[in-house]
Coordinates of C-alpha atoms and ligand atoms in Angstrom, one line a residue:
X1139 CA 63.1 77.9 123.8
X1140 CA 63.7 81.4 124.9
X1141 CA 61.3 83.5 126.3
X1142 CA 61.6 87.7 126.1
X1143 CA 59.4 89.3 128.6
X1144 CA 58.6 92.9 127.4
X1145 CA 60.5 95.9 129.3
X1146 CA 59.5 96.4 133.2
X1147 CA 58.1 93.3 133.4
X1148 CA 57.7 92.6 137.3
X1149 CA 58.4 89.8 139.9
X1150 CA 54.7 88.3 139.6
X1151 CA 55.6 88.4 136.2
X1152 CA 58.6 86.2 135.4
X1153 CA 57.2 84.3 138.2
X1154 CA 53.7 83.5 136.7
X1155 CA 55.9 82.5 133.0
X1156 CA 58.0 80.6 135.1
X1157 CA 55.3 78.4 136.4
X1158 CA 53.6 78.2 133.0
X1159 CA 57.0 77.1 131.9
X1160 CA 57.2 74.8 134.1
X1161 CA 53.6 73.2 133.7
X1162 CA 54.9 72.5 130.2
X1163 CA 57.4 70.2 131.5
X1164 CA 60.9 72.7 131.0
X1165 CA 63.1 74.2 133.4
X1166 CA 62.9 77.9 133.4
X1167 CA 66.2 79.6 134.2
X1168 CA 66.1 83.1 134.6
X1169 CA 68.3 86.2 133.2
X1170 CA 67.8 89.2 134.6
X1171 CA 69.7 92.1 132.2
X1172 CA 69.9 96.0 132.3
X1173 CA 66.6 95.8 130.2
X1174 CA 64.9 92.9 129.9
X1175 CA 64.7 90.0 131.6
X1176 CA 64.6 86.5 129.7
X1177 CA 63.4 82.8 130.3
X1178 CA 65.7 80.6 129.1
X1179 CA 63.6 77.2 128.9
X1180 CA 65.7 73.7 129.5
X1181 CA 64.0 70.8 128.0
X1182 CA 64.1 68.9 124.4
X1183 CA 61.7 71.1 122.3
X1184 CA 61.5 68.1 120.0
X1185 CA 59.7 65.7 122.6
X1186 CA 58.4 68.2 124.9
X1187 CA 55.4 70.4 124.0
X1188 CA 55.2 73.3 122.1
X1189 CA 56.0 76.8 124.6
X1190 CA 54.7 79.1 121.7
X1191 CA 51.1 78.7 124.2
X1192 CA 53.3 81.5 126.3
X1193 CA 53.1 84.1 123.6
X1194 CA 49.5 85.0 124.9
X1195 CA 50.9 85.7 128.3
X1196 CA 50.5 89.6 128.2
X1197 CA 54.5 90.1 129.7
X1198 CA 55.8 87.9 126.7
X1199 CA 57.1 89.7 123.9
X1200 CA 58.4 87.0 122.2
X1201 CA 59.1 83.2 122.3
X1202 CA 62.2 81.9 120.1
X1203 CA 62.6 78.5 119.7
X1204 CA 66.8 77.3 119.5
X1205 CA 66.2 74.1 118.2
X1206 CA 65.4 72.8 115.0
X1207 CA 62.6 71.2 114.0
X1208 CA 64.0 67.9 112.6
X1209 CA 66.8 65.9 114.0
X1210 CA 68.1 62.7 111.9
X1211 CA 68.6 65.0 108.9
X1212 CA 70.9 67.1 110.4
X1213 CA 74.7 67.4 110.5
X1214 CA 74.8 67.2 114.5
X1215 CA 73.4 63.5 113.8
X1216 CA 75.7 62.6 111.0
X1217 CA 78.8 64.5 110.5
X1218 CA 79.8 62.8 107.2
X1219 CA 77.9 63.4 103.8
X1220 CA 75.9 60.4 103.6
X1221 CA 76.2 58.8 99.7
X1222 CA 73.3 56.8 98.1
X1223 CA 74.3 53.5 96.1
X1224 CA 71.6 52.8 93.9
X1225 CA 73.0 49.7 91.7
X1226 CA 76.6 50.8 91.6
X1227 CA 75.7 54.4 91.0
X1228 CA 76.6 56.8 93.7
X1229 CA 74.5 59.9 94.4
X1230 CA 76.2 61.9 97.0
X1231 CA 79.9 60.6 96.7
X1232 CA 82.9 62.2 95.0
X1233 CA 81.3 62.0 91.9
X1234 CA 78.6 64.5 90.4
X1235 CA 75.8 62.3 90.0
X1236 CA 73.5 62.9 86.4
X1237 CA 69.9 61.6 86.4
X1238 CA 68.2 62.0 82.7
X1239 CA 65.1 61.1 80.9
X1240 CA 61.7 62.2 80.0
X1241 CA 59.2 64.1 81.5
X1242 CA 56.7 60.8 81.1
X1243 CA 57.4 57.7 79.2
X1244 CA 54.8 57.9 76.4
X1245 CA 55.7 54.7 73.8
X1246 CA 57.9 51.7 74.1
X1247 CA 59.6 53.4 71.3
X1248 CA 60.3 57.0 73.0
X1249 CA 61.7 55.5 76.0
X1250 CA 64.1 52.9 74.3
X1251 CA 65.3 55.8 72.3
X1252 CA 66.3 57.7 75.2
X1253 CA 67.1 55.3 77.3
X1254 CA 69.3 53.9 74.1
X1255 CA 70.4 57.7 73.8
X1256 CA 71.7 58.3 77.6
X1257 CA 73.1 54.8 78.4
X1258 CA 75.7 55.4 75.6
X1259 CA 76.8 58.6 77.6
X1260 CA 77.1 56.3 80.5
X1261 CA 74.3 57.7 81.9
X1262 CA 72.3 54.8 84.8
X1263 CA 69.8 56.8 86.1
X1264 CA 67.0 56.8 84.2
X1265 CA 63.7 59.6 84.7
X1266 CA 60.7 56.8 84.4
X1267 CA 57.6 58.7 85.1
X1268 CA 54.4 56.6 85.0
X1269 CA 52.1 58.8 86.8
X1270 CA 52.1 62.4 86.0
X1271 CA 50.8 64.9 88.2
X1272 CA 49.1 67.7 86.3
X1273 CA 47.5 70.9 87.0
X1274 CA 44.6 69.7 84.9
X1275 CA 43.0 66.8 84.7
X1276 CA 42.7 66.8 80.9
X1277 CA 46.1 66.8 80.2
X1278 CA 47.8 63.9 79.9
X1279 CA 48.2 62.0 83.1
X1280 CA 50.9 59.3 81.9
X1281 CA 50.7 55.6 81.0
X1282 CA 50.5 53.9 84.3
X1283 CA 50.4 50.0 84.4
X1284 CA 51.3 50.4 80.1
X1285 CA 54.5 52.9 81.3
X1286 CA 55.2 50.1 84.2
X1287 CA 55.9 47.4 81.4
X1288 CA 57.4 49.3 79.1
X1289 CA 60.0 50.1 82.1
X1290 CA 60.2 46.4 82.7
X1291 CA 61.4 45.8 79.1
X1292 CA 63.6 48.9 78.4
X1293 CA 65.3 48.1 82.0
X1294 CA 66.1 44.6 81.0
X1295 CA 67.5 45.6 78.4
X1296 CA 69.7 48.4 78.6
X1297 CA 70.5 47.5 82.7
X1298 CA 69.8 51.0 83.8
X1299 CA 68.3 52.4 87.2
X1300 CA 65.0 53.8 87.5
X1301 CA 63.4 56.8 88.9
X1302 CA 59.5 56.9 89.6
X1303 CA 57.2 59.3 90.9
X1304 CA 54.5 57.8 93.2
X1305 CA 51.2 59.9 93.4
X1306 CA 49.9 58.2 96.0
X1307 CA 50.5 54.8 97.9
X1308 CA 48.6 52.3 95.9
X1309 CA 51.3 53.0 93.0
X1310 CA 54.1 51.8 95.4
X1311 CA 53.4 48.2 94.8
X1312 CA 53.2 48.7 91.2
X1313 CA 56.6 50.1 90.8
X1314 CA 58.3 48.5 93.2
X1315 CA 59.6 45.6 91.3
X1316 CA 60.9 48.0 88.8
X1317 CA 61.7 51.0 89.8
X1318 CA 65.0 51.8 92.2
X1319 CA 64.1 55.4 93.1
X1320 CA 61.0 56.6 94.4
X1321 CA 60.6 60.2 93.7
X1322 CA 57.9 62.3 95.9
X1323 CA 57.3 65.6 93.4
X1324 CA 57.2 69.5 94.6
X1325 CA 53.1 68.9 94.8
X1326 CA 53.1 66.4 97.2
X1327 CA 55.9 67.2 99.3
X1328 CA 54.4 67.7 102.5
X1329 CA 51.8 64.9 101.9
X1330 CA 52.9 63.2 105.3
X1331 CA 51.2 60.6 105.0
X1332 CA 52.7 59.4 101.4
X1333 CA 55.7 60.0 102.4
X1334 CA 55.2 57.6 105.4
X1335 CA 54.3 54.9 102.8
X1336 CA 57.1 55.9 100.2
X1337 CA 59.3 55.5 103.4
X1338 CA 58.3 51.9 103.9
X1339 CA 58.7 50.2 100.5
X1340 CA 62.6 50.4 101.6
X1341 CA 64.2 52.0 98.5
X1342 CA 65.6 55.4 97.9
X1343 CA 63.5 58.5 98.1
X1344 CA 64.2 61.5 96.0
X1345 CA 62.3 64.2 97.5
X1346 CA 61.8 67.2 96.0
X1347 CA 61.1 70.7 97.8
X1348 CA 57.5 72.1 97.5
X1349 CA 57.2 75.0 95.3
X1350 CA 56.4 77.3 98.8
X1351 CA 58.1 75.6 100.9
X1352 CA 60.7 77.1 103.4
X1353 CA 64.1 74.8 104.1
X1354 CA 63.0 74.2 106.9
X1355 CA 59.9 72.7 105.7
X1356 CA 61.8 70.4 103.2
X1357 CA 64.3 69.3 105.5
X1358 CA 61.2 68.5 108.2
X1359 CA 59.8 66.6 105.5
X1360 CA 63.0 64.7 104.7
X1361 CA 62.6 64.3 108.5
X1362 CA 59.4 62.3 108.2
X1363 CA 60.5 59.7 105.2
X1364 CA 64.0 58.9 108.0
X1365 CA 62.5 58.9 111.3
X1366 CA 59.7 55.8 109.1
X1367 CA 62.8 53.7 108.1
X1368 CA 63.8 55.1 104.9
X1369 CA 67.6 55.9 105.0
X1370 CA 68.6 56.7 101.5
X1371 CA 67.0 60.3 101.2
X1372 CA 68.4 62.6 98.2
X1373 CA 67.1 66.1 98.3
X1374 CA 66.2 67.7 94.9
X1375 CA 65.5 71.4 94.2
X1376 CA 63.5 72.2 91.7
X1377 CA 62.8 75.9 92.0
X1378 CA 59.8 77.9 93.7
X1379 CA 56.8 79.8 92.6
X1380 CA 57.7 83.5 92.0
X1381 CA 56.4 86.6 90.9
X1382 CA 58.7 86.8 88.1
X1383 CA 57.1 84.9 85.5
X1384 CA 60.1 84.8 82.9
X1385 CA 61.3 81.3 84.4
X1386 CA 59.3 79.0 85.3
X1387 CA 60.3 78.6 89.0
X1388 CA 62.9 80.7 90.7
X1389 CA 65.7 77.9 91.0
X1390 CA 66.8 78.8 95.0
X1391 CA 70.6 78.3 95.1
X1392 CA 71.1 80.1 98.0
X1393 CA 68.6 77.4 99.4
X1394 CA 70.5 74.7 98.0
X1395 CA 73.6 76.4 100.1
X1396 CA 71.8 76.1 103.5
X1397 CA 70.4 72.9 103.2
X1398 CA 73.8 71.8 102.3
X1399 CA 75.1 73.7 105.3
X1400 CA 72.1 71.7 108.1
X1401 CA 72.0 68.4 106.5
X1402 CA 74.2 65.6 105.5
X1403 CA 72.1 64.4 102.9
X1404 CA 72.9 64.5 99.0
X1405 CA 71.1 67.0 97.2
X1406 CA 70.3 67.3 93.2
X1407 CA 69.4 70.0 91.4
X1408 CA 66.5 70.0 88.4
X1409 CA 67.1 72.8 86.3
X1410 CA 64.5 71.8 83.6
X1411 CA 61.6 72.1 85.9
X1412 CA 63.2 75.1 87.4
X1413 CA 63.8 76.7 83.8
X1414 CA 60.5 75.8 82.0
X1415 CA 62.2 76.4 78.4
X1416 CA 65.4 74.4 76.6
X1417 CA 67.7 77.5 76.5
X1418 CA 67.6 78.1 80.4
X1419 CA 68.6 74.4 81.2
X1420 CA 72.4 74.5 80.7
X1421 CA 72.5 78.2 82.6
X1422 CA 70.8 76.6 85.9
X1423 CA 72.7 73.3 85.5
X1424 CA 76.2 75.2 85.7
X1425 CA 75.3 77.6 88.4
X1426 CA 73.7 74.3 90.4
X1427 CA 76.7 72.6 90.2
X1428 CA 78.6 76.1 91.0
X1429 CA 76.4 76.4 94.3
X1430 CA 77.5 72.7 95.4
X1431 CA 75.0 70.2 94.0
X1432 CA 75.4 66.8 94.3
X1433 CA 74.1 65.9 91.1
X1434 CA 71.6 67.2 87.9
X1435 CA 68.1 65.4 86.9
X1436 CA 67.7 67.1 83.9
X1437 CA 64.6 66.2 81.3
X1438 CA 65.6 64.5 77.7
X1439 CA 63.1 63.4 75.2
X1440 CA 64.1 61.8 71.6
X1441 CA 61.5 64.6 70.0
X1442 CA 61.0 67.2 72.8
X1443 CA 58.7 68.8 70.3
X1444 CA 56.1 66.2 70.5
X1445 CA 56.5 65.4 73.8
X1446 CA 52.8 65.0 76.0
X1447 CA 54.2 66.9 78.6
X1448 CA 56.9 69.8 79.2
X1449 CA 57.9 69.6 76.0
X1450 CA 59.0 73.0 76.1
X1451 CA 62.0 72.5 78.5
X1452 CA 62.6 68.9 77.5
X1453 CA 66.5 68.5 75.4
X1454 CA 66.8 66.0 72.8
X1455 CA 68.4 63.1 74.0
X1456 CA 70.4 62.4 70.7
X1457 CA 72.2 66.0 71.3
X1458 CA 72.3 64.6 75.4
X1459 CA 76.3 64.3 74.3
X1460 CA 77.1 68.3 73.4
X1461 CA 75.1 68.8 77.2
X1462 CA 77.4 66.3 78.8
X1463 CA 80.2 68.0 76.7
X1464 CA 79.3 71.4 77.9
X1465 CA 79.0 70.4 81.3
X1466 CA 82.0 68.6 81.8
X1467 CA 84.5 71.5 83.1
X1468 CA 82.3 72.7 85.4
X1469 CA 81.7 69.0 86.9
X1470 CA 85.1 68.4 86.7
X1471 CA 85.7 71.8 88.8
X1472 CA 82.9 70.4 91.4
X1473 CA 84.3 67.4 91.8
X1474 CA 87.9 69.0 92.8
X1475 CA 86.4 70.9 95.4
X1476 CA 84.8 67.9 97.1
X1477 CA 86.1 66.1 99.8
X1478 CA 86.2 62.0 100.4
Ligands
PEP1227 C1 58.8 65.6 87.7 O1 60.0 65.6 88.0 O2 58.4 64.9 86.8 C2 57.9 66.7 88.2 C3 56.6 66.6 88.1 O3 58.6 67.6 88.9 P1 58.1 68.6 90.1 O4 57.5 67.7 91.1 O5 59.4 69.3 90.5 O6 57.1 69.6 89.4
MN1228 MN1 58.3 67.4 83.6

């Protein structure tokens, strides 16, 4: 940390933040300039406690911290990109990675159709939502233990991946047979203590960034699911809440950008969420992969028209080939530009 004193501060000044400083278990050295004179505070900020306490001192004008706030997500701790494997699929390698599939699973039939749909594109990673989390609680909330066998089933038999969205952790065990992803969703992305239990079922955790939260935020977050044992994290954006109301969410690239810039960790990109309506997917998909994505999870559904949830956004997965089609130049473009 660095501590500012205001201008003319005096001796018994610096020397009463000093002591403070030092109270608080850091070594204060002292700069003296032309105008102001600074603390510079030696100690780890991650393990020590907190100098921001010093800011009520009245000769402090301000107190900046110089470290981050999370450690084992940064690129200091790991200096190469770390890829996921989930069954022979690699999320965070020198391929673009594609993860498709419905908002929810509604039927046996739906998500055999889609599934059916996708794996013919060669698609393995499969969007298997069981548990929905919806603004109201009239709206349809998903199948739950009905969505978890009709998973089972589908998995067995097309041999595709699945991702799952745990609401809380009682739904860990009841997905963890099943499901190889555990996704954490923007609402409960600073629940710390579910993402403490998502971290212990051992299995990948795709955690996406909370509609107001700051990078730093998500990254602390990513923080809490490594530093409980979980090593295969894969960051997702998914957009923020905006003013503007003509998207949905305001898909943050330039976020996407600095998170790749502090962290070693892949990171996806969900336009559908981000876009809220079909004709905005492909845009946002293109610009993600443009801004250095790791990978899409984009929302398909056989009959997005019917669908019991975003059904607005959803593509139909039996056109899921012109989208691949479409995107192929511009993940063939990404995937020249990146390294290993
Ligand atoms: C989802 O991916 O199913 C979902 C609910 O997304 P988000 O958490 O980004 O709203
Ligand atoms: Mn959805």
């Amino acid at each position: 940390m660095i501590i500012v004193l205001k201008p003319n501060s005096s001796d018994a000044d610096i020397e009463s933040v000093s002591n403070l400083v030092q109270t608080l278990r850091y070594q204060p050295r002292v700069i003296r300039g032309v105008e102001r004179t600074v603390v510079a505070c030696i100690g780890d900020e991650l393990s020590n406690r907190s100098l921001e306490v010093l800011g009520n001192l009245p000769a402090v004008e301000a107190v900046m911290p110089v470290q981050q706030r999370y450690k084992l997500v940064s690129r200091e701790y790991s200096a190469h990109n770390t890829a996921i494997k989930v069954n022979g699929t690699v999320i965070g390698g020198k391929k673009i990675a594609i993860i498709a599939g419905p908002c929810a699973v509604e039927s046996a039939t739906q998500f055999r159709t889609v599934v059916g749909d996708l794996k013919a594109l060669g698609i393995n990673l499969i969007r298997a939502m069981a548990f929905k989390p919806r603004t109201s609680p009239y709206d349809f909330q998903g199948l739950k233990a009905d969505a978890v066998a009709i998973m089972r089933d589908v998995k067995s038999e097309f041999g595709v991946s699945l991702v799952t969205e745990i609401l809380g952790p009682s739904q860990v065990e009841m997905v963890h047979e099943v499901s190889d992803v555990l996704q954490i969703g923007a609402r409960n992305a600073q629940n710390y203590d579910l993402l403490e239990s998502v971290a212990q079922a051992r299995k990948p955790v795709l955690l996406k960034r909370g509609m107001a939260s700051t990078v730093e935020e998500w990254l602390t977050a990513a923080e809490y699911l490594l530093v409980n044992g979980c090593t295969d994290v894969i960051l997702c954006e998914r957009g923020l809440r905006s003013f503007d109301r003509s998207v949905r969410n305001l898909l943050d690239l330039g976020g996407v950008a600095v998170a790749k810039h502090e962290t070693h960790l892949p990171i996806l990109v969900d336009p559908s969420h981000a876009a809220g309506k079909r004709s905005l997917v492909m845009p946002l998909a293109k610009a993600a992969l443009g801004a250095g994505a790791d990978g899409l999870i984009i929302e398909a559904h056989p009959t997005p028209d019917e669908a019991f949830s975003d059904a607005a956004q959803q593509l139909p997965s039996s056109e899921f080939g012109a989208v691949m089609t479409e995107l192929a130049p511009w993940i063939a473009l990404a995937e020249s530009e990146r390294g290993e």
